[in-house]
Short mmCIF file of C-alpha atoms and ligand atoms in Angstrom, two decimals:
data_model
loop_
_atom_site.label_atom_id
_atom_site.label_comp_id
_atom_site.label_asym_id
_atom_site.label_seq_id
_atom_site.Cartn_x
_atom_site.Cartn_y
_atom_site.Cartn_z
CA UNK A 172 -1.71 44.51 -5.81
CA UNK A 173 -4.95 43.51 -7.64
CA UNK A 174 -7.96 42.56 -5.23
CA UNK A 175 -8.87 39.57 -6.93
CA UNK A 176 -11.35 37.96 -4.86
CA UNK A 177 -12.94 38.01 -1.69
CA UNK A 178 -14.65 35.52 0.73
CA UNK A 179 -16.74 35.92 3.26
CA UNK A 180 -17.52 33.35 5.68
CA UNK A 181 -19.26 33.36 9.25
CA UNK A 182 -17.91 30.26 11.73
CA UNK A 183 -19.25 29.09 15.02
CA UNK A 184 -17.06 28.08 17.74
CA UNK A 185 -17.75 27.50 21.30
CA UNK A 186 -15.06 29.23 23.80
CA UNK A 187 -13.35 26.32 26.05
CA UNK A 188 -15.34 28.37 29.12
CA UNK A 189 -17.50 31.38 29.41
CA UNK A 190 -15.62 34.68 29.44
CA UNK A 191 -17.85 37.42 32.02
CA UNK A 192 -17.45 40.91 31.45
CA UNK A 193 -19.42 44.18 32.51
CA UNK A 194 -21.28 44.13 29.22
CA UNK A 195 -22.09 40.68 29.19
CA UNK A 196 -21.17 36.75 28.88
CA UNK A 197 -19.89 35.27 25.78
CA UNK A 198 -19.77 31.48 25.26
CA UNK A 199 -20.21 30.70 21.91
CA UNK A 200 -18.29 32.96 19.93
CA UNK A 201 -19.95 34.24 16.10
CA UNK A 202 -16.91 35.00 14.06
CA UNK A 203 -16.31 36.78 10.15
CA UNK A 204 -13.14 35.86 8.33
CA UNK A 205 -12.24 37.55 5.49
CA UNK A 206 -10.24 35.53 2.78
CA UNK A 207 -8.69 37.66 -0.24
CA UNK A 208 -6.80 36.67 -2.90
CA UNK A 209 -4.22 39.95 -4.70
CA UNK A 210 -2.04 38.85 -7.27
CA UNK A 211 -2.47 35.17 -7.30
CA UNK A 212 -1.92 35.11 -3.42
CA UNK A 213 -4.37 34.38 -0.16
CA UNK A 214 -4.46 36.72 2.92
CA UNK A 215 -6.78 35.86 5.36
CA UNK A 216 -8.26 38.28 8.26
CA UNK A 217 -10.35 38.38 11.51
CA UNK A 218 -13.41 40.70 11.95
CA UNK A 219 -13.68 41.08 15.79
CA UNK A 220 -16.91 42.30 16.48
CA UNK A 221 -19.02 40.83 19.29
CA UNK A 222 -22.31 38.77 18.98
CA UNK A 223 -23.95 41.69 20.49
CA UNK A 224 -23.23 45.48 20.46
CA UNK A 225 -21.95 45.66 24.12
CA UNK A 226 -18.50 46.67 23.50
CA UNK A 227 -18.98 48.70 20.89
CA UNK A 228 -22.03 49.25 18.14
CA UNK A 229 -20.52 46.82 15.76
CA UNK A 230 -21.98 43.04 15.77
CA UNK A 231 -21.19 39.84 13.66
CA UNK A 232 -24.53 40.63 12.02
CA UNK A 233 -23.64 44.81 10.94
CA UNK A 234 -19.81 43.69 9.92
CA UNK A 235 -21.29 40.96 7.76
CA UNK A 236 -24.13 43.78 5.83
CA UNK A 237 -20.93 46.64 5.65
CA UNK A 238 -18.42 43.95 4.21
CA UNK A 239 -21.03 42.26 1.70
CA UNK A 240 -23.05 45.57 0.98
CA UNK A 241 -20.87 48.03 1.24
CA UNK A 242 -17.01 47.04 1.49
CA UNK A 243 -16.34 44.26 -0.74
CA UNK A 244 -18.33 45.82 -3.59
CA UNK A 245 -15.82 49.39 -3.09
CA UNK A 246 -12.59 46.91 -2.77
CA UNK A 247 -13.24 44.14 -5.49
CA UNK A 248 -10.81 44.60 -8.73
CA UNK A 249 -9.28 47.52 -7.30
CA UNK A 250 -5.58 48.10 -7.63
CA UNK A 251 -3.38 49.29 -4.93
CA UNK A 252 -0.11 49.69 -4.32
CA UNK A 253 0.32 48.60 -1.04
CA UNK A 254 -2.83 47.46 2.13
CA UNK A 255 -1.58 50.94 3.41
CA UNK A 256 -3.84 52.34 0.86
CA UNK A 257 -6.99 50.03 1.58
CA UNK A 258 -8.64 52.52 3.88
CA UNK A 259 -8.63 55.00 0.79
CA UNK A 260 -10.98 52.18 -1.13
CA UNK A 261 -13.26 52.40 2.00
CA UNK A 262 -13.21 56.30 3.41
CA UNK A 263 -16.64 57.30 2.20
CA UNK A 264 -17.93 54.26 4.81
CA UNK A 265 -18.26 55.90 7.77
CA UNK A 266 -17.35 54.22 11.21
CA UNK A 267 -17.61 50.41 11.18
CA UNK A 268 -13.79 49.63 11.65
CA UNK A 269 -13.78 46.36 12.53
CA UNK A 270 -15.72 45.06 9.28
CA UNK A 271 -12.86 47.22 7.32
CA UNK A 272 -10.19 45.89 9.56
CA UNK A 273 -11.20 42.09 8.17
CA UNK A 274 -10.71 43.09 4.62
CA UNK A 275 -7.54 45.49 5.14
CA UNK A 276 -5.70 42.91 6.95
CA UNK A 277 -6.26 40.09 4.59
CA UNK A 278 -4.13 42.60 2.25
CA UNK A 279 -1.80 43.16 4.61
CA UNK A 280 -0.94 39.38 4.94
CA UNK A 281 -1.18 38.67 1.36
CA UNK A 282 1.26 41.65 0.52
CA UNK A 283 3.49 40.24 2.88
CA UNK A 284 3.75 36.85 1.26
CA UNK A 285 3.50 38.71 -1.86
CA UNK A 286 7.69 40.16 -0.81
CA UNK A 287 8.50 37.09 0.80
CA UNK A 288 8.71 38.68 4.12
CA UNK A 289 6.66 38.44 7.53
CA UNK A 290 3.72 40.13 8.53
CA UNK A 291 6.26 41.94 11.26
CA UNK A 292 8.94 43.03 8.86
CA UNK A 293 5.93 44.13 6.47
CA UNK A 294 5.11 46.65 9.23
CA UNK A 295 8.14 47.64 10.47
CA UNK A 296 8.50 45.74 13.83
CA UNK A 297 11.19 45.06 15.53
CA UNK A 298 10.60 42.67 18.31
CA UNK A 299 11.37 39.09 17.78
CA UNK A 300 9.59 38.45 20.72
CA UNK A 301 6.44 39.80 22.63
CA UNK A 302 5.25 40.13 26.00
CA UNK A 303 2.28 38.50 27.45
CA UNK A 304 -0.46 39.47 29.85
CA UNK A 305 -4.38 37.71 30.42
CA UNK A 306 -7.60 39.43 31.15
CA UNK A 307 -9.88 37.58 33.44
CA UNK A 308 -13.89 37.75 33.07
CA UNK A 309 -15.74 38.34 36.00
CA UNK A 310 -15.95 35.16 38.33
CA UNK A 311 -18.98 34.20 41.58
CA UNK A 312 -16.70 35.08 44.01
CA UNK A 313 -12.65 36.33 44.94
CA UNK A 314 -12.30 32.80 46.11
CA UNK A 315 -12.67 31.48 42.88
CA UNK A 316 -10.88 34.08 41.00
CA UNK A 317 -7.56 34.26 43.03
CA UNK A 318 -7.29 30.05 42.12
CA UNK A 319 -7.38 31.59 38.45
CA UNK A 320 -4.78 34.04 38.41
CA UNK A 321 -2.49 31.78 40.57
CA UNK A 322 -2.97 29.52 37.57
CA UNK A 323 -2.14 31.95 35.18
CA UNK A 324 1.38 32.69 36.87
CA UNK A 325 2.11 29.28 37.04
CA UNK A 326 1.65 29.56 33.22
CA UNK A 327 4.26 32.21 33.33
CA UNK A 328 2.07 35.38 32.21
CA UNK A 329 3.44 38.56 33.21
CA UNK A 330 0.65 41.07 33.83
CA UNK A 331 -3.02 39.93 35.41
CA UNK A 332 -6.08 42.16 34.33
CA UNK A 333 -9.29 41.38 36.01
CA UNK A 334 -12.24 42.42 34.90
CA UNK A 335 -14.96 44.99 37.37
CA UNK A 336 -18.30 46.30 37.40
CA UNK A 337 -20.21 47.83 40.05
CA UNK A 338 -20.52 45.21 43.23
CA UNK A 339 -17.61 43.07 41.94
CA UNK A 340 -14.76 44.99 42.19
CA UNK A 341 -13.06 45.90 45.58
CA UNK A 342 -13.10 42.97 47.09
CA UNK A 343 -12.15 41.05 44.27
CA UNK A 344 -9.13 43.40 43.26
CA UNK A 345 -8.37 43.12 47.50
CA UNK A 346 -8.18 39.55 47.08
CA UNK A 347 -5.86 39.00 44.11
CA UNK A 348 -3.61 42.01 45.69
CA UNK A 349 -3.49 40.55 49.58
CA UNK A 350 -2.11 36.86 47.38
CA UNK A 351 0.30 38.23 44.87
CA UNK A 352 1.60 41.55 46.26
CA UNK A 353 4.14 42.52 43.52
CA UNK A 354 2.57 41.01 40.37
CA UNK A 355 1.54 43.57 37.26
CA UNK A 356 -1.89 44.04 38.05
CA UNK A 357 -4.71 45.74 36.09
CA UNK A 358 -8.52 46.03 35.75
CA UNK A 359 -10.96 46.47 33.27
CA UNK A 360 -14.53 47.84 33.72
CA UNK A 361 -15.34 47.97 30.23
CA UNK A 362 -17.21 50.94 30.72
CA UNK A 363 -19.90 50.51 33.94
CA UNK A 364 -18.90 52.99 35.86
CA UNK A 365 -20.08 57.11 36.04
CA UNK A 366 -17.95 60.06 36.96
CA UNK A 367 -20.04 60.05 40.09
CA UNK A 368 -18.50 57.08 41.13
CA UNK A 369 -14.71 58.61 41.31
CA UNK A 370 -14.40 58.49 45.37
CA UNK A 371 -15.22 54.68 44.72
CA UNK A 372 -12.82 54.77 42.21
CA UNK A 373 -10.15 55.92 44.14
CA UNK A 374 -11.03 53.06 46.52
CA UNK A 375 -8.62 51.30 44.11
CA UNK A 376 -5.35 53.50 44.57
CA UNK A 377 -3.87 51.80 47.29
CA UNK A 378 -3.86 48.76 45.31
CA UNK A 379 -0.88 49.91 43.39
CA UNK A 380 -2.87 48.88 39.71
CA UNK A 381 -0.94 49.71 36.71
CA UNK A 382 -4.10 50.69 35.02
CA UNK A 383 -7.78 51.07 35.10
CA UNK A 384 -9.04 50.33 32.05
CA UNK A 385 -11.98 52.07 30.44
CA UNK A 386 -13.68 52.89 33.30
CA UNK A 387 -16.43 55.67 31.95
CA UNK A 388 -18.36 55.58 28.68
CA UNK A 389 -17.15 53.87 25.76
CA UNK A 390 -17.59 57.41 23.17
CA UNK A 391 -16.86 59.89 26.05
CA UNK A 392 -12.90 60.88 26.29
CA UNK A 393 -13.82 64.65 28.00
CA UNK A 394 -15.12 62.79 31.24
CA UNK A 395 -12.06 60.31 31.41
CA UNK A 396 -9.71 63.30 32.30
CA UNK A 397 -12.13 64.60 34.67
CA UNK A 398 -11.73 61.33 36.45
CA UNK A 399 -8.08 61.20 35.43
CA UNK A 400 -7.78 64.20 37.46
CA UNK A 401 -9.60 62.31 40.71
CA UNK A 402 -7.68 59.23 41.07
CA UNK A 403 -4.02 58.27 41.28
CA UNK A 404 -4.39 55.11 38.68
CA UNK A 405 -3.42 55.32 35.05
CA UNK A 406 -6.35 55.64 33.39
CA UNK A 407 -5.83 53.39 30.00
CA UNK A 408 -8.25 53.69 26.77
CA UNK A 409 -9.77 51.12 25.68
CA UNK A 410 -13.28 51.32 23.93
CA UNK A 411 -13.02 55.25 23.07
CA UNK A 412 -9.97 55.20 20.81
CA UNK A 413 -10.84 54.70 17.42
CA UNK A 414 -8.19 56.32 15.56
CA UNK A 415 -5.19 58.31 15.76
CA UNK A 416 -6.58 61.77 16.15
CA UNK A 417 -8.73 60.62 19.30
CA UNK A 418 -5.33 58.86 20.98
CA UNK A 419 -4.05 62.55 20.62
CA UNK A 420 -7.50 63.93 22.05
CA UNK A 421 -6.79 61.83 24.80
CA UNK A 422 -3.63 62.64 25.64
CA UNK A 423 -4.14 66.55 25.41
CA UNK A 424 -6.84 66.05 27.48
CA UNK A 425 -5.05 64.15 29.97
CA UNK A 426 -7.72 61.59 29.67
CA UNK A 427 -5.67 58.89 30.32
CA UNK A 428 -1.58 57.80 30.58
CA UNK A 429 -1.62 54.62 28.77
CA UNK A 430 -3.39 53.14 25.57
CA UNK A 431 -4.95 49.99 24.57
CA UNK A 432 -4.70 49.27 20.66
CA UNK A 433 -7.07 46.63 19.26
CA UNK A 434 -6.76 46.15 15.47
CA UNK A 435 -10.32 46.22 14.57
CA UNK A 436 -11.31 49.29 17.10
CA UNK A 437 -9.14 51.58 14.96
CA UNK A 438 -9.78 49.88 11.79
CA UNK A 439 -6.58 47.87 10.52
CA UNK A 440 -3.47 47.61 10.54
CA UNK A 441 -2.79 51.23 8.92
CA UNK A 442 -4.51 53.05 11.43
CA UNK A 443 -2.78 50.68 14.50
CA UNK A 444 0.16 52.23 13.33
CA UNK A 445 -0.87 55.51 13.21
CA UNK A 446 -1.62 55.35 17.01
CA UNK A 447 0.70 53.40 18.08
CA UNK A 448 2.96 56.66 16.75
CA UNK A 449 1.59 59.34 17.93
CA UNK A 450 1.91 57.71 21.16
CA UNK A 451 5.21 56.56 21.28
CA UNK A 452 6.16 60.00 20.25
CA UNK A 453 4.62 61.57 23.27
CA UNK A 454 5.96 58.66 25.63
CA UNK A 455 2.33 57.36 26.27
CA UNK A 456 2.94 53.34 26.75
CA UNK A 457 0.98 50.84 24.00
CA UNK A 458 -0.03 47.65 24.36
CA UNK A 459 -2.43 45.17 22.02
CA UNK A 460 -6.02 44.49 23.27
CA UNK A 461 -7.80 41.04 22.53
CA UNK A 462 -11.09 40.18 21.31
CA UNK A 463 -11.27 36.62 22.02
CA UNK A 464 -10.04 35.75 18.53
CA UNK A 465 -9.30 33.02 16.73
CA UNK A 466 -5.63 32.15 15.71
CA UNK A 467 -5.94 34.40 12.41
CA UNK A 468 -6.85 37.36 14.45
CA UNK A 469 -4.45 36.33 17.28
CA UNK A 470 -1.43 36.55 14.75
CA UNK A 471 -2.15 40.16 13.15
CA UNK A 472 -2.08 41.19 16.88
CA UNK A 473 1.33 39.09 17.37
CA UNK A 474 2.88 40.99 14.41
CA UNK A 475 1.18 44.34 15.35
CA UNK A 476 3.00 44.10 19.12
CA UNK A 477 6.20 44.07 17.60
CA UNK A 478 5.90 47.59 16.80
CA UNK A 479 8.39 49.77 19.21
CA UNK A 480 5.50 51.68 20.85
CA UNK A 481 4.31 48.64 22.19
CA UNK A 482 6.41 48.75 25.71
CA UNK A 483 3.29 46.69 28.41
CA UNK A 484 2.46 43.59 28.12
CA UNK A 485 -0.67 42.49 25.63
CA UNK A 486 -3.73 40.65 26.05
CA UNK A 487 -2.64 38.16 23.10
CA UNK A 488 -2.04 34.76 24.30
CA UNK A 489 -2.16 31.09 24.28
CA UNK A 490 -4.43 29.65 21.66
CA UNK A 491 -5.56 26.65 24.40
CA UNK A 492 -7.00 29.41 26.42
CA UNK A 493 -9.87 29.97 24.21
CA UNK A 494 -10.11 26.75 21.87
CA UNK A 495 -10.25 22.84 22.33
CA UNK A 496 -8.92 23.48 18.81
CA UNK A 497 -7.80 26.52 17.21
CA UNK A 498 -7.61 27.27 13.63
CA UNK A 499 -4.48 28.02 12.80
CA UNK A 500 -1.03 25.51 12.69
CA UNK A 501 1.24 25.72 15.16
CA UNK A 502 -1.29 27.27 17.24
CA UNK A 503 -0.12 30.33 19.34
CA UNK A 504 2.22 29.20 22.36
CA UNK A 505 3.41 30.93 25.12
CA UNK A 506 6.83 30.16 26.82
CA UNK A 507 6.97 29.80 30.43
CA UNK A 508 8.67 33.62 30.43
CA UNK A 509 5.13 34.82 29.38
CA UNK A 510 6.65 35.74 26.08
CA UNK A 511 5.32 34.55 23.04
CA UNK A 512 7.88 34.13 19.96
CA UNK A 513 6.85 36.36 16.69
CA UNK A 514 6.92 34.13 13.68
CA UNK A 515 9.66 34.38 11.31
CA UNK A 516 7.91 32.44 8.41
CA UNK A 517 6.20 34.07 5.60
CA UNK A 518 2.67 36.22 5.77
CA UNK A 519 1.17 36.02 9.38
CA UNK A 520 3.51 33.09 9.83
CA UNK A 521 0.96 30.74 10.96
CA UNK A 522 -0.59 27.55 8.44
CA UNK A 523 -4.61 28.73 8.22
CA UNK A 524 -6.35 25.08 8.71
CA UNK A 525 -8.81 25.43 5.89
CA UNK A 526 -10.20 21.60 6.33
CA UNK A 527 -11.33 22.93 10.16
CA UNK A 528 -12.68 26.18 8.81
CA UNK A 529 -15.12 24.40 6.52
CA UNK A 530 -16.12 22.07 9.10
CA UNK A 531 -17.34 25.24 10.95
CA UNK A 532 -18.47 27.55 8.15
CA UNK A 533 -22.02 28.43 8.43
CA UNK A 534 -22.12 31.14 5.65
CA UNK A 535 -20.15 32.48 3.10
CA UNK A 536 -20.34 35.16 0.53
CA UNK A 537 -17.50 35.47 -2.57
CA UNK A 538 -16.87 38.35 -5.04
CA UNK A 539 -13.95 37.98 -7.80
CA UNK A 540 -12.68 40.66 -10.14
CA UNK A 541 -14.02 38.72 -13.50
CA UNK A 542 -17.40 38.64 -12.31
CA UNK A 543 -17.66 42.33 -11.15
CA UNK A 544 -16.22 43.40 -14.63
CA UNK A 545 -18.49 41.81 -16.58
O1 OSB B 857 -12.18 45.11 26.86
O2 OSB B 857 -10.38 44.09 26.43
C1 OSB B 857 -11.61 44.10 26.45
C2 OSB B 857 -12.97 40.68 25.41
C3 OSB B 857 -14.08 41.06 24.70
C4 OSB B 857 -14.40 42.38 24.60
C5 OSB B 857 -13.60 43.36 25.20
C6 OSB B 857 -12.47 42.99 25.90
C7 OSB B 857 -12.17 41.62 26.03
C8 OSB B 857 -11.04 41.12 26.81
C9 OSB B 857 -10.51 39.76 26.44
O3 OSB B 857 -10.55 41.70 27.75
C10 OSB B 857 -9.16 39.83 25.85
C11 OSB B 857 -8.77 38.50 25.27
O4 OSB B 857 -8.31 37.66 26.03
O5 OSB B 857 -8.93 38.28 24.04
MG1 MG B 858 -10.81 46.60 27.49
#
């Protein structure tokens, strides 16, 4: 595959409502897309970095300076043989994995059209059809938040993760459990909590949880089995996991029994399935993080789940969650199993709406092979 060209562009689009978490509140959402072109063919990908460096240090700002600085100048007119080998292009960039992750899985959906088959296939999934969870932001009060999840059953998801921080967690987790005593239940604190705060922690045991997300320091997997060791909840990895050697650091450690994959944290596609192997191989359950993404970066995490390590329930659903409008055709549905049917077309499966992407574009950027050989 020749990397052609590359485009850059930042859109603006305002979330259907607020979404509260430890770190913050995020409303209107800042969002890079990649768009490359190998071999005559377009791939498009998601960068899913944050307006602000609360979840992790990346931003909208630092994945735009690594991608047109840095990135796109390494990748443009390169040959590879397959996306597998994009993070070769890119190794002498340390860390920022979710500005690499927007250019390596652009190549991953155009190499996918390039053999005809889907994104899925391309990376050797086998599911033709994934399971669905939702994550909940912080709400005023349990009141409030109990009338959401009930919603969200109705809608037929099959896990509930709420989201904690100090003050606004008992009671709330209390109030969802005393409603809906046998539902898949989780929470995520997104790291606001301290070691010294296990015997609080374990406040949460009898609630039956299927996992407590994140709960320490998003860089710090040594104190995670300290607490592991403290409370009876599964302690799942979220922030800290950023490729396949720390998912094994974490499970030696007995930091934590489950792990959370998100496509950008760990870099790509490549990487995802790096960890999603060295966990299935030590029968440590998988399941696909969200970022609040748009439908491009919603269907590299549909394909992605369809890996066999992926055995919970995901944070990938409905596009009409998030967006009056999203900006991909069909947008992503969910069936009133919870389930959400992987795409059997072509490439991520899903028509990108160019037309609505322009409408929104605020910046772009474009390299092409010609240019940078002459
Ligand atoms: O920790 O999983 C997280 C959103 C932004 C940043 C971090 C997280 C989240 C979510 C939302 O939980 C998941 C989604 O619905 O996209
Ligand atoms: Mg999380």
């Amino acid at each position: 595959m020749k990397i052609e060209s590359i485009t850059l562009r930042e859109i603006q689009k305002r979330l259907k409502s607020p979404f509260e978490t430890s770190f913050g509140i995020s409303h209107d959402r800042r969002i890079v897309l990649v768009e490359v072109i190998a071999d005559g063919v377009s791939g498009w990908g998601e960068v899913t970095a944050g307006e602000t460096p609360g979840y992790n240090s990346e931003t909208t700002d630092t994945a735009w300076h690594v991608l047109s600085d840095f990135i796109a100048p390494a990748a443009i007119g390169k040959e590879i043989g397959s996306a597998a080998e994009f993070p070769g292009l890119v190794e002498h960039i340390r860390g920022h994995e979710m500005a690499k992750s927007g250019l390596e899985n652009a190549l991953w959906d155009a190499e996918a059209q390039i053999k005809g088959i889907p994104l899925s296939k391309l990376l050797g999934g086998t599911l033709q059809e994934i399971a669905c969870g939702v994550s909940l932001g912080i709400r005023e009060t349990p009141e409030f938040l109990v009338k959401r999840v009930e919603e969200e059953l109705r809608g037929g998801y099959q896990r509930i993760k709420l989201k904690i921080k100090p003050g606004k967690d008992l009671q709330y987790v209390a109030a969802v459990r005393k409603q809906f005593p046998g539902i898949w239940l989780s929470v995520d604190a997104n790291s606001a909590y301290r070691l010294e705060d296990a015997a609080h922690l374990r406040k949460l045991d009898p609630f039956n949880l299927l996992m407590m997300e994140q709960p320490l320091n998003w860089d710090d997997i040594y104190t995670h089995s300290r607490l592991q060791a403290q409370i009876e909840t599964a302690i799942c990895l979220d922030e800290c996991i950023h490729n396949a050697i720390h998912a094994l650091t974490a499970i030696e450690l007995k930091a934590c029994r489950i792990i959370n994959i998100k496509l950008g944290r760990v870099g790509g596609h490549a990487e995802a399935r790096e960890v999603q192997e060295v966990c299935r191989a030590r029968g440590i359950p998988v399941w696909c993080g969200g970022m609040l993404e748009t439908g491009v970066g919603r269907a590299h995490n549909i394909a992605m789940s369809t890996l066999p390590g992926f055995t919970l329930p995901g944070d990938v659903s409905a596009s009409n969650r998030y967006w009056e409008e999203d900006i991909i055709e069909p947008e992503v549905e969910v069936t009133p199993q919870g389930t959400i049917r992987v795409p059997t077309g072509i490439g991520l499966g899903y028509t990108v709406r160019r037309d609505r992407i322009e409408r929104l574009t605020v910046r772009r950027n474009s390299w092409s092979a010609q240019l940078a050989a002459v």
